Coordinates of C-alpha atoms and ligand atoms in Angstrom, one line a residue:
X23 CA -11.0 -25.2 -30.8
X24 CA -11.0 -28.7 -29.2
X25 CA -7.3 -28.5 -27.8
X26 CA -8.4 -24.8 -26.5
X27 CA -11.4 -26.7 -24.8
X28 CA -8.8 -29.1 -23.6
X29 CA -6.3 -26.7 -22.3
X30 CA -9.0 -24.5 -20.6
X31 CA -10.8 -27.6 -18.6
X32 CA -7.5 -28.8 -17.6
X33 CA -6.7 -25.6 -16.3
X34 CA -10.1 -25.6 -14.5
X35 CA -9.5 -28.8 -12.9
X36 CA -5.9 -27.5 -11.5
X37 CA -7.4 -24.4 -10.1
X38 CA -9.7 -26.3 -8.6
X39 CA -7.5 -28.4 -7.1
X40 CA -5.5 -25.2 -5.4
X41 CA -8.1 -23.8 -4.2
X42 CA -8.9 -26.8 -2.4
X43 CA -5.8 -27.8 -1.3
X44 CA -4.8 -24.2 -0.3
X45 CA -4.0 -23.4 3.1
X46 CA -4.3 -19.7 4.0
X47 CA -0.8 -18.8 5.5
X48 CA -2.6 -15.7 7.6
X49 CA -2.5 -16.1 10.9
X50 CA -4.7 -13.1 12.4
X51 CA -3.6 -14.3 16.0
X52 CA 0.1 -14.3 15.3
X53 CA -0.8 -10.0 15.0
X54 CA -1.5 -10.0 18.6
X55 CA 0.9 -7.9 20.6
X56 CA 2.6 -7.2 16.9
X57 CA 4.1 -3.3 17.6
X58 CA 3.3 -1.1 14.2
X59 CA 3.9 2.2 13.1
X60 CA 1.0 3.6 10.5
X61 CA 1.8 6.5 8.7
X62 CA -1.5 8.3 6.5
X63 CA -3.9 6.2 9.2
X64 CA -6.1 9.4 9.7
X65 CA -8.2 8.4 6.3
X66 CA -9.1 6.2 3.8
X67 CA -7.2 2.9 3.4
X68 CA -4.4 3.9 6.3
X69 CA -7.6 4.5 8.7
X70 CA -8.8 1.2 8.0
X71 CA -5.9 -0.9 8.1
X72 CA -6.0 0.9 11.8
X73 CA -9.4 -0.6 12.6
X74 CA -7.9 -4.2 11.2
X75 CA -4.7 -4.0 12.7
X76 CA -6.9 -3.1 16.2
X77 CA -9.0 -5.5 15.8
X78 CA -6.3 -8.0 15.9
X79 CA -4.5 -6.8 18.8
X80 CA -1.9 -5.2 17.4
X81 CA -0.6 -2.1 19.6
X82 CA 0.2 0.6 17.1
X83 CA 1.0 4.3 16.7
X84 CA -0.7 5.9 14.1
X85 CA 0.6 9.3 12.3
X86 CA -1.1 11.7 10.0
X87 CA -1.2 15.8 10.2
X88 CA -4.7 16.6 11.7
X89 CA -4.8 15.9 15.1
X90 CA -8.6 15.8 15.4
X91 CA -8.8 13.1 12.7
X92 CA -6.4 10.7 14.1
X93 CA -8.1 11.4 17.2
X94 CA -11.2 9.9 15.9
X95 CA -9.4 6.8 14.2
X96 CA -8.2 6.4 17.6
X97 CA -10.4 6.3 19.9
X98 CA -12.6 4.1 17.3
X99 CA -9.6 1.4 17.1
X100 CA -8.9 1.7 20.8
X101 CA -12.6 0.6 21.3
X102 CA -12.3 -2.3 19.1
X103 CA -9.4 -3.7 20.9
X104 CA -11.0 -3.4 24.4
X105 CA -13.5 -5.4 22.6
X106 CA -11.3 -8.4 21.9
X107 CA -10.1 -8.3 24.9
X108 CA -6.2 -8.2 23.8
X109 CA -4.2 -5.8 26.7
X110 CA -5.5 -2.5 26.7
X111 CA -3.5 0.3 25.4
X112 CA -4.2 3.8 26.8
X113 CA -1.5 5.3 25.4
X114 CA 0.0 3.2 22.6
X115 CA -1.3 5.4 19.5
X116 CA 0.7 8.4 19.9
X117 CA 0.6 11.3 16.8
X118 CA 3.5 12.6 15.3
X119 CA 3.4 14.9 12.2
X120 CA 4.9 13.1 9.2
X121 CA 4.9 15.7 6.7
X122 CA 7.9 15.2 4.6
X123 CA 10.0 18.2 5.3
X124 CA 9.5 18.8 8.7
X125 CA 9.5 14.4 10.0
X126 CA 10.1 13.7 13.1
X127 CA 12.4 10.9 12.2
X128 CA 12.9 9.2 15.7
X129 CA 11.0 5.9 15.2
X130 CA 8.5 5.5 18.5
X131 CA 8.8 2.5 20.3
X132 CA 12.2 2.0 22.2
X133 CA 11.2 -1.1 22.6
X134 CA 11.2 -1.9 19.0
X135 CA 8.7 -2.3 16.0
X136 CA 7.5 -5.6 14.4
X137 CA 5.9 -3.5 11.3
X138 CA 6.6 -0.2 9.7
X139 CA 3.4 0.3 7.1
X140 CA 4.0 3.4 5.0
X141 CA 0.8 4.5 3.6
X142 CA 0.9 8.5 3.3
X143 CA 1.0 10.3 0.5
X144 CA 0.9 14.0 -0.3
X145 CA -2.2 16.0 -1.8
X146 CA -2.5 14.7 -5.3
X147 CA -3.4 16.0 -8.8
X148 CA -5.4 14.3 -11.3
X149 CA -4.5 16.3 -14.2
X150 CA -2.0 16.7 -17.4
X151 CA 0.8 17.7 -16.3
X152 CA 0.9 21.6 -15.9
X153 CA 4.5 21.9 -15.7
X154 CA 4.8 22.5 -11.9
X155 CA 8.1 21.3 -11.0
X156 CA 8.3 22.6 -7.3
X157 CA 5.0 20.5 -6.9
X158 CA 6.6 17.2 -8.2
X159 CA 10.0 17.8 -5.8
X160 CA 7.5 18.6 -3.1
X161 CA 5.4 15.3 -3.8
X162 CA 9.0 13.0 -4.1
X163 CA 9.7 14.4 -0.5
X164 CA 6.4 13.5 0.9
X165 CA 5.8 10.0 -0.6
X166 CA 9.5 8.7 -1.4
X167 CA 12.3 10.3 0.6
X168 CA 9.5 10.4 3.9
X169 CA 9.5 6.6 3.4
X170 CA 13.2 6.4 3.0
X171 CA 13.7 8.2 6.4
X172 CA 11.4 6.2 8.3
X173 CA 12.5 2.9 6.9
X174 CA 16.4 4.2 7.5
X175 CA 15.3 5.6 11.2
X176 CA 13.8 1.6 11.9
X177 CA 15.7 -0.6 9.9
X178 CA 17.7 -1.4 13.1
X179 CA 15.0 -2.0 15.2
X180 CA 12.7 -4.0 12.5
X181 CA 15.8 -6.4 11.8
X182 CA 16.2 -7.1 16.1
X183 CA 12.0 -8.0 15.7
X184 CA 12.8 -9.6 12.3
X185 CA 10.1 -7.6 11.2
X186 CA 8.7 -6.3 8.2
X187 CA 8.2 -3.0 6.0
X188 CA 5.1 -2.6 4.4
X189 CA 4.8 -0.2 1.3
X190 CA 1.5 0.9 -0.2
X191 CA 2.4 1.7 -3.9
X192 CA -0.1 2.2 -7.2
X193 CA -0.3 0.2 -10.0
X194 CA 0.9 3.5 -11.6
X195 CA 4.1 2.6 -10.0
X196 CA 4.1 -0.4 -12.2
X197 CA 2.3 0.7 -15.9
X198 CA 2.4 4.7 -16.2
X199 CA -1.1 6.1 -16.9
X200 CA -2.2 9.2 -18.4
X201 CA -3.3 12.5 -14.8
X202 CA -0.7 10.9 -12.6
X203 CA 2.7 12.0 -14.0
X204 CA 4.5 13.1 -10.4
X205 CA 2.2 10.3 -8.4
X206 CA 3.0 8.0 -10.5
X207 CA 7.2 9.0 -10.9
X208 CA 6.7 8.3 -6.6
X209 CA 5.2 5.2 -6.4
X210 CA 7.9 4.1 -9.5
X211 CA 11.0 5.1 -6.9
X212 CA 9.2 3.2 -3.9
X213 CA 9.5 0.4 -6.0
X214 CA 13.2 0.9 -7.6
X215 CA 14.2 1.9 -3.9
X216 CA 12.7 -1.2 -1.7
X217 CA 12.8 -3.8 -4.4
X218 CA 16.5 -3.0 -4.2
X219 CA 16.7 -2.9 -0.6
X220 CA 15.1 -6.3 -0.3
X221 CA 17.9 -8.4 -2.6
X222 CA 20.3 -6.4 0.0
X223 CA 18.4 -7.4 2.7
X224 CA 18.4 -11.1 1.7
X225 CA 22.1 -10.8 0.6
X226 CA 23.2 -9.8 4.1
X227 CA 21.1 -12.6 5.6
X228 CA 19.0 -9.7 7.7
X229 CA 15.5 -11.0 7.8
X230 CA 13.2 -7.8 7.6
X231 CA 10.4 -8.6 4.8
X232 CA 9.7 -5.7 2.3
X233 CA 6.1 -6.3 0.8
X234 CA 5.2 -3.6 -2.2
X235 CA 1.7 -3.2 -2.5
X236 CA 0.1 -2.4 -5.8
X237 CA -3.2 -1.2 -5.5
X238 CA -5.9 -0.7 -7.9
X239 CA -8.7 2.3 -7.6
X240 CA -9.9 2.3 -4.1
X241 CA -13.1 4.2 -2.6
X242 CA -11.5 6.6 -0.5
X243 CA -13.0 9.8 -0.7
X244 CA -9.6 11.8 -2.4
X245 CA -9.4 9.5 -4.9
X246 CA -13.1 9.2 -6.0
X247 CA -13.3 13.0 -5.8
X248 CA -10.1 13.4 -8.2
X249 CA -11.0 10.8 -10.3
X250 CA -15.3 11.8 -10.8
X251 CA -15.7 11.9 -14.7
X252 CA -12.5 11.0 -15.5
X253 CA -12.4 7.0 -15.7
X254 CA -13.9 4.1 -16.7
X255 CA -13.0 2.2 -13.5
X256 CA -15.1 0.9 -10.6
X257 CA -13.6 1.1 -7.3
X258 CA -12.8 -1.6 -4.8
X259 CA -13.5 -1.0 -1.1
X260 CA -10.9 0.2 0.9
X261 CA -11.5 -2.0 4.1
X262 CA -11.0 -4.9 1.6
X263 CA -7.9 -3.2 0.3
X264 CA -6.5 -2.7 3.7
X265 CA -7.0 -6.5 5.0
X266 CA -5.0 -7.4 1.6
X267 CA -2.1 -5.0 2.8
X268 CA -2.0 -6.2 6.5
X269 CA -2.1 -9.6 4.9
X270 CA 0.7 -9.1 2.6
X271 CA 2.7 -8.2 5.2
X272 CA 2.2 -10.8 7.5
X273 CA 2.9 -13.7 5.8
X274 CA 5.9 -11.5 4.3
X275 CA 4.9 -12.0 0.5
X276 CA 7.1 -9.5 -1.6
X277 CA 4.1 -8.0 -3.5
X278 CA 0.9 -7.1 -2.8
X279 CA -2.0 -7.0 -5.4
X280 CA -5.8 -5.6 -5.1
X281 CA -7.7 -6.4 -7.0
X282 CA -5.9 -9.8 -7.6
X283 CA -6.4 -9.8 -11.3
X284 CA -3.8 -6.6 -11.4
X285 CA -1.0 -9.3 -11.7
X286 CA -2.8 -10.6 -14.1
X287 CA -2.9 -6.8 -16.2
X288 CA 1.1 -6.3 -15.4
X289 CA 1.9 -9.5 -16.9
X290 CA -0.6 -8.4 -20.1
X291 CA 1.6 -5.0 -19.9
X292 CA 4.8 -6.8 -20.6
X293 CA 3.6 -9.3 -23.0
X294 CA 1.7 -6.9 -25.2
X295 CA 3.7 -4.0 -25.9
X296 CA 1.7 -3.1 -29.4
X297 CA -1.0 -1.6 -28.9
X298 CA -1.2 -1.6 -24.8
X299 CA -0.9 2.2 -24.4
X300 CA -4.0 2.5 -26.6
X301 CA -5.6 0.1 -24.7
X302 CA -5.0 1.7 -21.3
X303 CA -6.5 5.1 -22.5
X304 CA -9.4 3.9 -23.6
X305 CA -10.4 3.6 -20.1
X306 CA -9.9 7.4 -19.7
X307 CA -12.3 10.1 -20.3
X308 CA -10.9 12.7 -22.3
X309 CA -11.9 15.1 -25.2
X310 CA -8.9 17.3 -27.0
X311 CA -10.8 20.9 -27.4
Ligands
LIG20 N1 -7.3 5.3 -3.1 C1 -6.8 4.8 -4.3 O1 -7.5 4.7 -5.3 C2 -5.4 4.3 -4.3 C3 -4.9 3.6 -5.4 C4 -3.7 3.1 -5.4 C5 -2.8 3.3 -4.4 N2 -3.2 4.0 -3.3 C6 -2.3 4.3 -2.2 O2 -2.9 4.0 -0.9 C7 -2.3 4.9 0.1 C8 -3.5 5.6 0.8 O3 -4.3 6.2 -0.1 P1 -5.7 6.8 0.3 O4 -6.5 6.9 -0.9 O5 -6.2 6.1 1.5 O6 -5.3 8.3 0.7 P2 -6.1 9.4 1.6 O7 -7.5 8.9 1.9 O8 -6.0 10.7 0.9 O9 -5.3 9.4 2.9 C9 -4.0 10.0 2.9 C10 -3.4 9.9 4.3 O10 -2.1 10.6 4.2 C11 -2.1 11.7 5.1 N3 -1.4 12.8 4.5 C12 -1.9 13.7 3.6 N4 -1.0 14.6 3.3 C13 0.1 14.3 4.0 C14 1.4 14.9 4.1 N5 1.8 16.0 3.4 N6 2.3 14.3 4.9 C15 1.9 13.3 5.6 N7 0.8 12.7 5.6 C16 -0.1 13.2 4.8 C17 -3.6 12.0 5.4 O11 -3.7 12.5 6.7 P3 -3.6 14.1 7.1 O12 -4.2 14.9 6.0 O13 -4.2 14.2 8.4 O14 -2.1 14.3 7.2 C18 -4.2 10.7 5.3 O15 -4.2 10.0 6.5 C19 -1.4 5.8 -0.7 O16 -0.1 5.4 -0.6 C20 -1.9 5.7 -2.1 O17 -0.9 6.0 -3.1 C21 -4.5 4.5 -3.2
LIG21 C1 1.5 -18.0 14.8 O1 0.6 -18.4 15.8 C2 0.5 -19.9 15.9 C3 -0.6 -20.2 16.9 O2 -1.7 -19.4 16.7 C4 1.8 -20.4 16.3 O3 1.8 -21.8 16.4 C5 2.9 -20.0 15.3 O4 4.2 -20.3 15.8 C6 2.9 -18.5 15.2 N1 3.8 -18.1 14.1 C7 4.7 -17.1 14.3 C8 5.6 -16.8 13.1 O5 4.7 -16.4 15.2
LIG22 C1 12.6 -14.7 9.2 O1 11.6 -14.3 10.3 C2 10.4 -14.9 10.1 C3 9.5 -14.3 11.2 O2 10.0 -14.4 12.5 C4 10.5 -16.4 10.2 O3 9.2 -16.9 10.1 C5 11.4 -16.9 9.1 O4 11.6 -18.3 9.3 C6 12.8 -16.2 9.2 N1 13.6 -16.5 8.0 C7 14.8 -16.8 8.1 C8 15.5 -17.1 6.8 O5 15.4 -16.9 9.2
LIG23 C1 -16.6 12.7 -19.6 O1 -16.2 14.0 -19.4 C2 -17.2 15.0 -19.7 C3 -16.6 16.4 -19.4 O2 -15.2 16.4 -19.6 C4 -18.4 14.8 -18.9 O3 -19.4 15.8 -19.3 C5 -19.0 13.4 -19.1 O4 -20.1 13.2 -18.3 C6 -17.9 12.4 -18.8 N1 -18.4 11.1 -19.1 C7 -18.4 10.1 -18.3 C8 -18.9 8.7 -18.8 O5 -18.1 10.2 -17.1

């Protein structure tokens, strides 16, 4: 007990001295004038990294389907950057439809784009699985080969700007969990696809970050309305969850995690294999009839 009492202070004293020593690498300056592309921006998380991303004087286009929306996210963000008082930009969040099949796959911005953030995702399930196998080719075109195409369509452009891809992902793309079988079989190829693409990246000396994002459950509406009843999980706030994306990116970290303490549970994941699936359901609400 005393050497645990030991270990445990010493480690208090290191973390301690971090924390103190740390210097924040985020520059929220360095964003001004920073060109992005937002995909998914008309709600939830994507709309707020839109307000964050305005805030700091970034000019960006934002993409969703409804038009009305993203008009709203706009004109919101294009108020807070008048308010900073970075260059105004009348015309610098343009919508086009990204809906999977039908993408327009020219990347806006001739004159290039410092960060591509793919955020969309299709309309999501939180059920067993059903069997549905159109619906799960239909949900790997929206949130993987989508993000394939775009990242293909700007990987020139990104690597000119030595710029940076952002991916938001799950941490059901990391540890499967039980409602989420074609969600989470997406957010699994995002990672196999641009974890991939970054050792290639760095193997050919072309500096273009990829930063993975593995979120935890967020407030957005869709996924407190799918997931009402069915967890034992509080959610974090998405405009939190958005600054740690933008973040990520920035200082071109490889992964992203919100909460923090999720690398904390993937590292529990691998070190416990026993008895961590009976863990992990316990935090699901579910009677067999
Ligand atoms: N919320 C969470 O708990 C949570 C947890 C882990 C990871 N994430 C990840 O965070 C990201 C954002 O999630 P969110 O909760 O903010 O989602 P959300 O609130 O449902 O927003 C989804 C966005 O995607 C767009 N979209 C919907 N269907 C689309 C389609 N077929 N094609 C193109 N765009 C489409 C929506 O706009 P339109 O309908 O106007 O097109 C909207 O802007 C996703 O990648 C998600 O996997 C979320
Ligand atoms: C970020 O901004 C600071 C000044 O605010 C500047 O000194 C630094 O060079 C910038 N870094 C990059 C990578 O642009
Ligand atoms: C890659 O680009 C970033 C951003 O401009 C820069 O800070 C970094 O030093 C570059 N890395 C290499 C290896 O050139
Ligand atoms: C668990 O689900 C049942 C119905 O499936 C519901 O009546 C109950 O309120 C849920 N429990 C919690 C704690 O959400």
């Amino acid at each position: 007990m005393k050497a645990i009492g030991r270990v445990l202070c010493a480690t208090g004293i290191v973390a301690g001295l971090i924390a103190f020593f740390w210097k924040d690498p985020f520059i929220p300056e360095n964003l001004s004038g920073a060109r992005v592309l937002l995909t998914g921006a008309s709600a939830g998380i994507g709309e707020q990294m839109a307000y964050h991303y305005a805030r700091f004087g970034a000019e960006i286009v934002l993409t969703a389907r409804r038009e009305a929306v993203l008009q709203k996210v706009r004109t919101l963000s294009t108020c807070l950057q008048c308010s900073t008082k970075t260059t105004p930009h009348s015309n610098s969040c343009s919508t086009s439809p990204v809906t999977g099949y039908h993408m327009d796959m020219s990347v806006p911005y001739v004159g290039g784009l410092d960060y591509l953030v793919l955020n969309h995702i299709g309309m999501t399930h939180f059920q067993m699985w059903t069997g549905d196998v159109e619906y799960t080719r239909w949900l790997m075109q929206v949130n993987f080969f989508s993000y394939v195409a775009l990242t293909t369509a700007a990987l020139p452009t990104l690597e000119k700007n030595r710029g940076s891809l952002v991916i938001v992902s799950s941490l059901t793309g990391k540890i499967p969990t039980p409602f989420t079988t074609s969600y989470s079989a997406t957010k699994f190829a995002l990672d196999g696809f641009f974890s991939s693409l970054r050792h290639e990246l760095i193997m050919q000396k072309r500096n273009v970050s990829v930063t993975l994002c593995i979120l935890g459950l967020i407030d957005t509406d869709t996924a407190l309305q799918n997931t009402r009843g069915k967890v034992h999980i509080s959610a974090s706030p998405a405009p939190e969850a958005a600054l740690a994306i933008i973040r990520g990116g920035a200082t071109r970290v490889q992964e992203v995690f919100y909460p923090w303490w999720l690398q904390q549970v993937c590292c529990l994941w691998v070190l416990f294999p026993t008895n961590r699936g009976q863990v992990l359901r316990s935090y699901y609400n579910y009677s067999s009839p």
